[in-house]
Amino acid sequence: MEPEPLYPEGLRHGFAIALLTGARPIPLTVLRDLLGHTDIKTTEIYLQAVGREKRDMVMQAWE
């Protein structure tokens, strides 16, 4: 079976999720800047992909 191809958008999403779910999650505002989003609402979509505990940790770091 052949592996699935990699796409830039998939790598970008994986990067964002890794930064939010790592041992030391980064603040959402920092992720927004790294991804080049102008609206924090766009970056907040990534919080839907992480569990509640990780989401709470990220939000605390953001405040």
Short mmCIF file of C-alpha atoms in Angstrom, two decimals:
data_model
loop_
_atom_site.label_atom_id
_atom_site.label_comp_id
_atom_site.label_asym_id
_atom_site.label_seq_id
_atom_site.Cartn_x
_atom_site.Cartn_y
_atom_site.Cartn_z
CA MET A 1 0.00 0.00 0.00
CA GLU A 2 1.33 3.38 -0.99
CA PRO A 3 1.59 6.12 1.68
CA GLU A 4 -0.72 9.13 1.45
CA PRO A 5 0.90 12.16 -0.19
CA LEU A 6 1.87 15.10 1.97
CA TYR A 7 0.41 18.51 1.26
CA PRO A 8 1.61 21.89 2.59
CA GLU A 9 -1.75 22.59 4.24
CA GLY A 10 -1.64 19.28 6.11
CA LEU A 11 1.87 20.00 7.36
CA ARG A 12 0.74 23.48 8.46
CA HIS A 13 -2.19 22.02 10.42
CA GLY A 14 0.06 19.38 11.98
CA PHE A 15 2.53 22.08 13.01
CA ALA A 16 -0.22 24.12 14.66
CA ILE A 17 -1.67 21.15 16.54
CA ALA A 18 1.80 20.07 17.70
CA LEU A 19 2.45 23.52 19.15
CA LEU A 20 -0.90 23.54 20.95
CA THR A 21 -0.61 20.02 22.35
CA GLY A 22 3.08 19.90 23.25
CA ALA A 23 4.43 19.66 26.79
CA ARG A 24 4.58 23.47 26.86
CA PRO A 25 1.69 24.73 24.69
CA ILE A 26 2.19 28.15 23.17
CA PRO A 27 -0.27 31.01 23.57
CA LEU A 28 -2.87 31.29 20.85
CA THR A 29 -1.67 34.78 19.96
CA VAL A 30 1.82 33.45 19.22
CA LEU A 31 0.36 30.71 17.02
CA ARG A 32 -1.73 33.34 15.23
CA ASP A 33 1.42 35.29 14.42
CA LEU A 34 3.32 32.18 13.27
CA LEU A 35 0.49 31.17 10.95
CA GLY A 36 -0.02 34.71 9.66
CA HIS A 37 -3.67 34.97 10.64
CA THR A 38 -5.05 38.47 11.05
CA ASP A 39 -8.11 37.39 13.05
CA ILE A 40 -7.68 35.33 16.24
CA LYS A 41 -11.01 33.62 15.43
CA THR A 42 -9.29 31.87 12.53
CA THR A 43 -6.60 30.52 14.86
CA GLU A 44 -9.16 29.46 17.48
CA ILE A 45 -10.40 26.81 15.06
CA TYR A 46 -7.32 24.76 15.99
CA LEU A 47 -8.57 24.54 19.57
CA GLN A 48 -11.39 22.30 18.34
CA ALA A 49 -8.79 19.67 17.44
CA VAL A 50 -7.31 19.42 20.95
CA GLY A 51 -8.87 17.98 24.10
CA ARG A 52 -10.53 20.10 26.78
CA GLU A 53 -7.58 19.91 29.20
CA LYS A 54 -5.09 21.07 26.57
CA ARG A 55 -7.52 23.74 25.38
CA ASP A 56 -7.82 25.10 28.94
CA MET A 57 -4.02 25.19 29.29
CA VAL A 58 -3.65 27.10 26.04
CA MET A 59 -6.37 29.56 26.99
CA GLN A 60 -4.72 30.18 30.38
CA ALA A 61 -1.41 30.91 28.69
CA TRP A 62 -3.23 33.30 26.35
CA GLU A 63 -4.78 35.39 29.15
#
